[in-house]
Coordinates of C-alpha atoms and ligand atoms in Angstrom, one line a residue:
M1 CA -3.0 20.0 -22.4
G2 CA -2.0 17.0 -20.3
R3 CA -2.7 16.8 -16.6
V4 CA 1.0 16.6 -15.7
D5 CA 2.4 18.5 -18.7
G6 CA 6.0 19.6 -18.3
K7 CA 6.6 17.6 -15.2
V8 CA 9.3 15.0 -14.7
A9 CA 8.4 11.8 -12.9
L10 CA 10.5 9.0 -11.4
V11 CA 8.7 5.7 -10.9
T12 CA 10.2 2.7 -9.1
G13 CA 9.2 -0.8 -10.1
G14 CA 7.9 0.7 -13.4
G15 CA 8.6 -2.4 -15.5
A16 CA 5.5 -4.4 -14.7
G17 CA 2.0 -4.4 -13.2
I18 CA 0.8 -1.2 -11.5
G19 CA 4.2 0.6 -12.0
R20 CA 4.0 0.0 -15.7
A21 CA 0.4 1.4 -15.9
I22 CA 1.5 4.4 -13.8
C23 CA 4.4 5.1 -16.2
L24 CA 2.2 4.9 -19.2
A25 CA -0.6 7.1 -17.7
L26 CA 1.9 9.8 -16.5
A27 CA 3.5 9.9 -19.9
D28 CA 0.1 10.0 -21.7
E29 CA -0.7 13.0 -19.5
G30 CA 2.4 14.9 -20.6
A31 CA 5.1 14.0 -18.0
A32 CA 8.6 12.9 -19.0
V33 CA 9.0 9.5 -17.1
A34 CA 12.1 7.9 -15.7
V35 CA 11.0 4.2 -15.8
T36 CA 13.1 2.4 -13.2
D37 CA 13.1 -1.2 -12.2
V38 CA 15.4 -3.8 -10.8
D39 CA 14.5 -5.7 -14.0
F40 CA 16.2 -3.4 -16.5
A41 CA 14.8 -5.2 -19.6
A42 CA 11.3 -4.7 -18.3
S43 CA 11.9 -0.9 -17.7
R44 CA 13.3 -0.7 -21.2
R45 CA 10.2 -2.3 -22.7
V46 CA 8.0 0.2 -20.9
A47 CA 10.1 3.2 -22.0
E48 CA 9.8 1.9 -25.6
E49 CA 6.1 1.6 -25.2
I50 CA 5.9 5.2 -24.0
E51 CA 8.0 6.4 -27.0
E52 CA 5.8 4.4 -29.4
R53 CA 2.7 6.2 -27.9
G54 CA 4.4 9.6 -28.6
G55 CA 5.5 10.3 -25.0
R56 CA 8.8 10.8 -23.3
G57 CA 10.2 7.9 -21.3
V58 CA 13.8 6.8 -20.4
A59 CA 14.7 3.5 -18.7
W60 CA 17.0 3.1 -15.8
P61 CA 18.1 0.0 -13.8
L62 CA 17.3 0.7 -10.2
D63 CA 17.1 -1.7 -7.2
V64 CA 15.5 0.2 -4.4
T65 CA 17.5 -1.8 -1.8
D66 CA 20.7 -0.3 -3.2
N67 CA 21.6 3.2 -2.1
D68 CA 24.2 3.6 -4.8
D69 CA 21.6 2.7 -7.5
V70 CA 19.2 5.2 -6.0
E71 CA 21.7 8.1 -6.0
A72 CA 23.0 7.3 -9.4
V73 CA 19.5 7.2 -11.0
V74 CA 18.4 10.4 -9.2
D75 CA 21.6 12.2 -10.4
G76 CA 21.1 10.8 -13.9
V77 CA 17.5 11.9 -14.1
V78 CA 18.4 15.4 -12.9
E79 CA 21.3 15.6 -15.4
K80 CA 18.9 14.7 -18.2
Y81 CA 15.8 16.6 -17.4
E82 CA 17.2 19.3 -14.9
R83 CA 14.4 18.5 -12.4
I84 CA 12.2 15.9 -10.7
D85 CA 8.6 16.9 -9.8
I86 CA 7.0 13.6 -9.1
L87 CA 8.4 10.5 -7.2
V88 CA 6.2 7.4 -7.3
N89 CA 7.5 4.8 -4.7
N90 CA 5.8 1.8 -6.3
A91 CA 8.4 -1.0 -6.1
G92 CA 7.2 -3.7 -3.7
I93 CA 7.2 -7.4 -3.0
A94 CA 4.7 -9.6 -1.3
G95 CA 7.1 -11.7 0.7
P96 CA 6.3 -15.0 2.4
N97 CA 2.7 -16.1 2.7
R98 CA 2.9 -18.1 5.9
P99 CA 1.9 -17.6 9.5
S100 CA 4.1 -15.1 11.5
H101 CA 5.7 -17.8 13.6
E102 CA 7.0 -19.6 10.5
I103 CA 8.8 -16.6 9.0
D104 CA 12.4 -16.1 9.9
E105 CA 14.1 -12.7 10.5
D106 CA 15.9 -12.6 7.1
Q107 CA 12.6 -13.2 5.2
W108 CA 10.9 -10.5 7.3
R109 CA 13.9 -8.1 6.8
R110 CA 13.8 -8.6 3.0
V111 CA 10.2 -7.3 2.8
M112 CA 11.1 -4.3 5.0
D113 CA 14.2 -3.6 2.9
V114 CA 12.2 -3.4 -0.4
D115 CA 8.8 -2.1 0.7
V116 CA 9.7 0.2 3.6
L117 CA 13.4 1.2 3.3
G118 CA 13.0 1.3 -0.5
V119 CA 10.5 4.2 0.0
Q120 CA 12.8 5.9 2.5
R121 CA 15.9 5.6 0.2
C122 CA 14.2 7.2 -2.8
T123 CA 12.5 9.8 -0.7
R124 CA 15.8 10.8 0.9
A125 CA 17.4 11.2 -2.5
V126 CA 14.6 13.1 -4.1
V127 CA 13.5 15.5 -1.3
P128 CA 16.5 17.8 -1.8
I129 CA 15.7 18.1 -5.5
L130 CA 12.0 18.9 -4.8
R131 CA 13.1 21.4 -2.1
Q132 CA 15.2 23.3 -4.7
L133 CA 12.2 23.5 -7.0
S134 CA 10.0 24.7 -4.1
G135 CA 7.7 21.6 -4.2
G136 CA 6.5 18.5 -5.8
S137 CA 4.5 15.3 -5.3
I138 CA 5.5 12.0 -3.7
V139 CA 3.1 9.1 -4.0
N140 CA 3.7 6.0 -2.0
L141 CA 2.1 2.7 -2.8
S142 CA 0.6 1.2 0.3
S143 CA -2.3 -1.2 0.1
I144 CA -5.6 -2.2 1.7
Y145 CA -3.2 -4.4 3.7
G146 CA -1.8 -1.2 5.2
I147 CA -5.3 -0.3 6.5
V148 CA -7.0 -3.6 7.6
G149 CA -5.7 -7.0 8.5
A150 CA -6.2 -10.3 6.7
P151 CA -5.0 -13.8 7.7
D152 CA -2.1 -13.8 5.3
L153 CA 1.2 -12.1 4.3
P154 CA 2.3 -10.9 7.8
P155 CA 5.5 -8.9 6.8
Y156 CA 3.6 -7.3 3.9
H157 CA 0.9 -6.0 6.3
A158 CA 3.6 -4.6 8.5
A159 CA 5.4 -3.0 5.6
K160 CA 2.3 -1.4 4.1
G161 CA 1.1 -0.2 7.5
A162 CA 4.5 1.5 7.9
V163 CA 4.3 3.1 4.5
R164 CA 0.9 4.5 5.4
L165 CA 2.2 6.4 8.4
M166 CA 5.6 7.3 6.9
T167 CA 3.5 9.1 4.3
K168 CA 1.6 11.1 6.9
T169 CA 4.8 12.0 8.8
D170 CA 6.6 13.1 5.6
A171 CA 3.5 15.1 4.6
L172 CA 3.8 17.1 7.8
L173 CA 7.6 17.4 7.6
Y174 CA 7.7 18.7 4.1
A175 CA 4.5 20.7 3.8
A176 CA 6.3 23.9 4.3
D177 CA 8.5 23.0 1.4
G178 CA 5.5 22.6 -0.9
I179 CA 6.1 18.9 -1.1
R180 CA 2.9 16.9 -1.0
V181 CA 3.1 13.2 0.2
N182 CA 0.2 10.9 -0.2
S183 CA -0.4 7.2 -0.1
V184 CA -2.5 5.0 -2.4
H185 CA -4.2 1.8 -1.1
P186 CA -5.3 -0.6 -3.9
G187 CA -7.4 -3.6 -3.4
F188 CA -6.3 -6.7 -5.3
V189 CA -5.1 -5.8 -8.7
W190 CA -4.3 -8.4 -11.3
T191 CA -0.6 -8.1 -11.8
P192 CA 2.4 -10.5 -11.8
L193 CA 2.6 -10.1 -8.0
V194 CA -0.9 -11.4 -7.6
E195 CA -0.4 -14.1 -10.2
G196 CA 2.5 -15.2 -8.1
L197 CA 0.3 -15.5 -5.0
A198 CA -2.0 -17.8 -7.0
R199 CA 0.9 -19.9 -8.1
D200 CA 2.3 -20.1 -4.6
A201 CA -1.1 -21.2 -3.3
G202 CA -1.2 -23.9 -6.1
E203 CA -4.5 -22.5 -7.4
D204 CA -5.7 -22.2 -11.0
P205 CA -5.2 -18.5 -11.9
D206 CA -8.8 -18.0 -13.1
D207 CA -10.3 -19.6 -10.0
Y208 CA -8.0 -17.5 -7.8
R209 CA -9.0 -14.4 -9.6
D210 CA -12.7 -15.2 -9.2
Q211 CA -12.2 -15.8 -5.4
L212 CA -10.5 -12.5 -5.1
A213 CA -13.2 -10.7 -7.1
R214 CA -15.8 -11.9 -4.7
R215 CA -14.0 -10.2 -1.8
H216 CA -14.6 -6.8 -3.5
P217 CA -18.1 -5.4 -3.3
L218 CA -17.8 -4.1 -6.9
G219 CA -17.4 -7.8 -7.9
R220 CA -14.1 -7.7 -9.7
V221 CA -10.3 -7.3 -9.0
G222 CA -8.7 -4.0 -10.0
D223 CA -7.0 -3.2 -13.2
P224 CA -3.5 -1.6 -13.0
R225 CA -5.0 1.5 -14.8
D226 CA -7.6 1.9 -12.0
V227 CA -4.6 2.6 -9.7
A228 CA -2.6 4.6 -12.2
M229 CA -5.3 7.2 -12.7
G230 CA -5.4 7.8 -8.9
V231 CA -1.6 8.3 -9.0
V232 CA -2.0 10.8 -11.9
Y233 CA -4.5 12.8 -9.9
L234 CA -2.2 12.9 -6.8
A235 CA 0.8 13.8 -8.9
S236 CA -1.0 16.6 -10.7
D237 CA -1.8 20.2 -9.6
E238 CA -5.5 19.1 -9.4
A239 CA -4.5 17.6 -6.0
S240 CA -2.7 20.8 -4.8
F241 CA -4.6 20.8 -1.5
L242 CA -4.0 17.1 -0.8
T243 CA -1.2 16.0 1.5
G244 CA -1.0 13.2 4.0
S245 CA -4.1 11.6 2.5
E246 CA -4.8 8.0 1.7
L247 CA -6.4 7.3 -1.6
V248 CA -8.3 4.0 -1.4
I249 CA -8.9 2.3 -4.7
D250 CA -10.3 -1.0 -3.7
G251 CA -13.7 -1.7 -5.2
G252 CA -15.2 -1.2 -1.8
Y253 CA -13.1 -3.8 0.0
T254 CA -12.5 -1.6 3.1
A255 CA -15.9 0.0 3.2
R256 CA -17.4 -2.8 5.3
Ligands
NAD1 N1 -1.3 -6.0 -7.1 C1 -2.0 -5.8 -6.0 O1 -3.0 -6.4 -5.8 C2 -1.5 -4.7 -5.1 C3 -2.4 -4.3 -4.1 C4 -2.0 -3.3 -3.3 C5 -0.8 -2.7 -3.4 N2 0.1 -3.1 -4.3 C6 1.4 -2.5 -4.4 O2 1.6 -1.9 -5.6 C7 3.0 -1.9 -6.0 C8 3.1 -2.6 -7.3 O3 2.6 -3.9 -7.2 P1 2.4 -4.9 -8.5 O4 1.3 -5.8 -8.1 O5 2.4 -4.1 -9.7 O6 3.8 -5.7 -8.4 P2 4.5 -6.6 -9.5 O7 5.3 -7.6 -8.8 O8 3.6 -7.0 -10.5 O9 5.5 -5.5 -10.1 C9 6.5 -4.9 -9.3 C10 7.7 -4.4 -10.1 O10 8.6 -4.0 -9.1 C11 9.9 -4.5 -9.4 N3 10.7 -4.7 -8.3 C12 10.7 -5.7 -7.3 N4 11.6 -5.5 -6.4 C13 12.3 -4.4 -6.8 C14 13.4 -3.7 -6.2 N5 14.1 -4.2 -5.2 N6 13.8 -2.5 -6.8 C15 13.2 -2.1 -7.9 N7 12.1 -2.7 -8.5 C16 11.7 -3.8 -7.9 C17 9.6 -5.8 -10.2 O11 10.7 -6.1 -11.0 C18 8.3 -5.4 -10.9 O12 8.6 -4.9 -12.2 C19 3.7 -2.7 -4.8 O13 4.2 -1.8 -3.9 C20 2.5 -3.5 -4.2 O14 2.8 -3.8 -2.9 C21 -0.3 -4.1 -5.2

């Protein structure tokens, strides 16, 4: 018996990194997974991986900045599976890594559009479905950068801080509907996003990874699966008394 047997999950940004690991873990634990990503080829690869492992996964193209996409995919998933029980708002971008005064409004807005409004668009489309079913679980990917500051990625900090508190507000707003809303706060996890940060900094990837590892008391960076297993917990009925909580998966980064 899987931990999310019989449930239907929609995961954004499921084609790579943490999102891919979340899709695989939810499918391994018995959920049917709508693997969505702006990179449709990537979501198709992950859906195929799920099927090869004996699970149920279907790929959809979905850009979280596009309302029409969001509505079409939610309708499509409901048409196929007749329900959605789990929404994982995972899609996110890091945005420019420069001091605040060197970032223009369009660059700042772009990060907000994907990381903050992307969460709101998908939540808005899925809440009516969850209400009809008398409940469900929404998991929002924030970050350690939504809890503590660091001298880099200013719009990303702003966005992830917003996601942290949007989560708590939605937890309160929808508690009476049986909808649980929780955030996840990973430390640095080795994914294409973080490899991109290394590239932008002009650093050798292995050196960069070692530097990041030293910032975490457990002495390593996270693996996407470390985060995925936290999401499986929050999505499952094991977490039926959790809402508005922030699950920190950071190798001790914020414990100082
Ligand atoms: N990697 C980390 O260290 C880390 C740490 C804390 C939080 N996070 C958060 O976890 C989430 C996943 O991060 P990751 O490191 O796996 O990122 P990633 O860049 O490796 O993968 C993100 C996926 O999202 C997709 N995506 C990007 N823009 C999109 C859009 N507009 N609509 C739909 N899909 C889109 C990409 O195509 C990609 O497949 C993000 O919200 C990120 O902020 C990551």
